[in-house]
C-alpha positions as semicolon CSV with decimal commas, in nm:
position;residue;x (nm);y (nm);z (nm)
1;M;3,611;5,254;0,914
2;P;3,481;5,168;1,266
3;G;3,131;5,115;1,115
4;N;3,282;4,871;0,864
5;F;3,446;4,677;1,149
6;I;3,116;4,654;1,339
7;F;2,936;4,536;1,023
8;R;3,197;4,266;0,954
9;T;3,190;4,150;1,316
10;A;2,809;4,130;1,311
11;M;2,810;3,932;0,985
12;L;3,078;3,697;1,114
13;S;2,880;3,641;1,436
14;I;2,563;3,561;1,240
15;A;2,752;3,319;1,014
16;V;2,902;3,143;1,318
17;L;2,556;3,108;1,474
18;F;2,412;2,953;1,157
19;L;2,702;2,713;1,116
20;A;2,700;2,616;1,483
21;G;2,336;2,513;1,448
22;C;2,432;2,273;1,170
23;F;2,721;2,120;1,363
24;F;2,556;2,073;1,700
25;T;2,221;1,922;1,607
26;K;2,147;1,578;1,750
27;E;1,905;1,464;1,478
28;T;2,003;1,127;1,337
29;F;1,946;1,008;0,985
30;V;1,653;0,766;0,954
31;P;1,655;0,565;0,630
32;V;1,328;0,505;0,448
33;K;1,229;0,137;0,442
34;Y;1,027;-0,010;0,157
35;Y;0,784;-0,303;0,184
36;D;0,592;-0,528;-0,052
37;I;0,309;-0,782;-0,024
38;G;0,515;-1,065;-0,170
39;N;0,431;-1,307;-0,450
40;P;0,139;-1,550;-0,477
41;D;0,142;-1,922;-0,543
42;P;0,002;-1,947;-0,900
43;S;-0,069;-2,319;-0,862
44;K;-0,354;-2,233;-0,621
45;F;-0,540;-2,055;-0,902
46;S;-0,463;-2,271;-1,208
47;K;-0,830;-2,359;-1,276
48;I;-0,941;-1,999;-1,328
49;S;-0,865;-1,788;-1,631
50;L;-0,865;-1,431;-1,505
51;K;-0,701;-1,111;-1,626
52;A;-0,615;-0,837;-1,379
53;G;-0,753;-0,511;-1,511
54;A;-0,704;-0,163;-1,375
55;F;-0,733;-0,089;-1,005
56;T;-0,740;0,257;-0,853
57;V;-0,665;0,368;-0,500
58;T;-0,852;0,645;-0,322
59;G;-0,760;0,842;-0,014
60;P;-0,417;0,878;0,143
61;Y;-0,294;0,531;0,047
62;K;-0,057;0,626;-0,237
63;Q;0,280;0,507;-0,104
64;E;0,340;0,583;0,262
65;M;0,206;0,326;0,506
66;V;-0,112;0,448;0,673
67;Y;-0,215;0,366;1,030
68;R;-0,563;0,434;1,175
69;S;-0,568;0,535;1,542
70;E;-0,841;0,460;1,797
71;K;-0,983;0,807;1,731
72;N;-0,994;0,745;1,352
73;E;-0,695;0,966;1,285
74;L;-0,504;0,852;0,977
75;I;-0,130;0,861;1,042
76;K;0,109;0,843;0,747
77;E;0,445;0,687;0,833
78;P;0,712;0,886;0,644
79;Y;0,990;0,628;0,693
80;S;0,789;0,316;0,600
81;R;0,659;0,300;0,246
82;W;0,518;0,053;-0,001
83;A;0,767;-0,030;-0,276
84;I;0,504;0,067;-0,533
85;A;0,157;0,218;-0,502
86;P;-0,103;-0,026;-0,359
87;D;-0,315;-0,031;-0,677
88;V;-0,015;-0,126;-0,892
89;M;0,103;-0,377;-0,629
90;L;-0,241;-0,543;-0,611
91;R;-0,268;-0,567;-0,990
92;R;0,081;-0,719;-1,013
93;Y;-0,009;-0,972;-0,742
94;L;-0,328;-1,076;-0,925
95;K;-0,148;-1,099;-1,261
96;M;0,104;-1,336;-1,105
97;A;-0,161;-1,535;-0,917
98;F;-0,374;-1,604;-1,223
99;A;-0,092;-1,623;-1,481
100;D;-0,131;-1,998;-1,543
101;G;-0,513;-2,007;-1,536
102;K;-0,687;-2,239;-1,779
103;G;-1,058;-2,202;-1,700
104;K;-1,353;-2,246;-1,935
105;V;-1,441;-1,877;-1,937
106;E;-1,195;-1,592;-1,920
107;Y;-1,277;-1,316;-1,672
108;T;-1,139;-0,971;-1,601
109;V;-1,129;-0,817;-1,254
110;T;-1,115;-0,441;-1,198
111;G;-1,177;-0,230;-0,893
112;N;-1,107;0,042;-0,643
113;I;-0,905;0,007;-0,325
114;L;-1,102;0,189;-0,056
115;A;-0,877;0,105;0,241
116;F;-0,517;-0,019;0,260
117;E;-0,423;0,050;0,620
118;A;-0,328;-0,082;0,962
119;D;-0,593;-0,050;1,232
120;L;-0,393;0,019;1,549
121;A;-0,686;-0,037;1,788
122;R;-0,757;-0,387;1,654
123;K;-0,397;-0,462;1,554
124;E;-0,491;-0,577;1,206
125;A;-0,427;-0,494;0,843
126;V;-0,740;-0,385;0,658
127;L;-0,796;-0,415;0,283
128;T;-1,131;-0,292;0,151
129;V;-1,187;-0,340;-0,220
130;E;-1,481;-0,254;-0,441
131;Y;-1,442;-0,487;-0,738
132;R;-1,612;-0,615;-1,048
133;I;-1,559;-0,944;-1,232
134;T;-1,673;-0,950;-1,594
135;P;-1,652;-1,222;-1,859
136;S;-1,417;-1,124;-2,140
137;L;-1,696;-1,149;-2,395
138;P;-1,852;-0,886;-2,621
139;A;-2,153;-0,857;-2,387
140;N;-1,917;-0,759;-2,102
141;S;-2,194;-0,760;-1,841
142;A;-2,094;-0,780;-1,475
143;Y;-2,068;-1,132;-1,343
144;V;-1,986;-1,027;-0,986
145;E;-1,989;-0,678;-0,841
146;K;-1,930;-0,619;-0,471
147;T;-1,735;-0,451;-0,195
148;S;-1,543;-0,668;0,051
149;T;-1,315;-0,610;0,348
150;F;-1,031;-0,846;0,434
151;R;-0,862;-0,830;0,777
152;K;-0,551;-1,002;0,907
153;K;-0,413;-0,980;1,260
154;M;-0,074;-0,818;1,324
155;D;0,152;-0,934;1,608
156;E;0,272;-0,580;1,664
157;S;0,223;-0,231;1,522
158;E;0,550;-0,223;1,329
159;A;0,583;-0,185;0,952
160;E;0,714;-0,540;0,901
161;A;0,410;-0,686;1,078
162;F;0,179;-0,458;0,879
163;A;0,331;-0,569;0,547
164;G;0,305;-0,938;0,644
165;A;-0,057;-0,904;0,754
166;M;-0,146;-0,708;0,440
167;A;0,009;-0,987;0,230
168;G;-0,233;-1,226;0,401
169;A;-0,530;-0,995;0,336
170;V;-0,437;-0,968;-0,033
171;S;-0,405;-1,347;-0,054
172;D;-0,755;-1,380;0,096
173;F;-0,881;-1,131;-0,164
174;A;-0,731;-1,341;-0,447
175;E;-0,897;-1,653;-0,305
176;S;-1,229;-1,467;-0,283
177;I;-1,200;-1,364;-0,648
178;A;-1,125;-1,724;-0,745
179;A;-1,433;-1,845;-0,555
180;D;-1,648;-1,575;-0,719
181;A;-1,521;-1,663;-1,067
182;I;-1,615;-2,033;-1,043
183;K;-1,967;-1,983;-0,904
């Protein structure tokens, strides 16, 4: 039975070590914070009839906020996330912006989000979108097709500042679409 006693003592010691590690850790709980780009003012776009089509997002921009360092390293922030994926958020924003539009010709905008990030070196939010505006007619030929980058300064490198600056960049994108649609 002495071997049984040694085995039990060893197992008890191992269990105490594992449990002590759980009790004495100093790691604090960090809650995940979710951000959005806000809602547009539909009255700004009431003269344009535009439908928001599908947008896609490429790269690491799915839900976690992405920061670009001075050395072009992309850093994903695990505790700061977008409430919904950027492509869905952008489409929702455009649907709300152009909801009351009453233009002569109805257009549809679709596109790809190529960048949805904070540039830490320049302290600005960067939105790069490749988009296409087409008349909603049977011919469906492209009316406008281009790639544009919208930048807005951030006061600081925090998530709240990033979300606010990105809201401004998205607003500038909506205004650019409106200008393209009435050319």
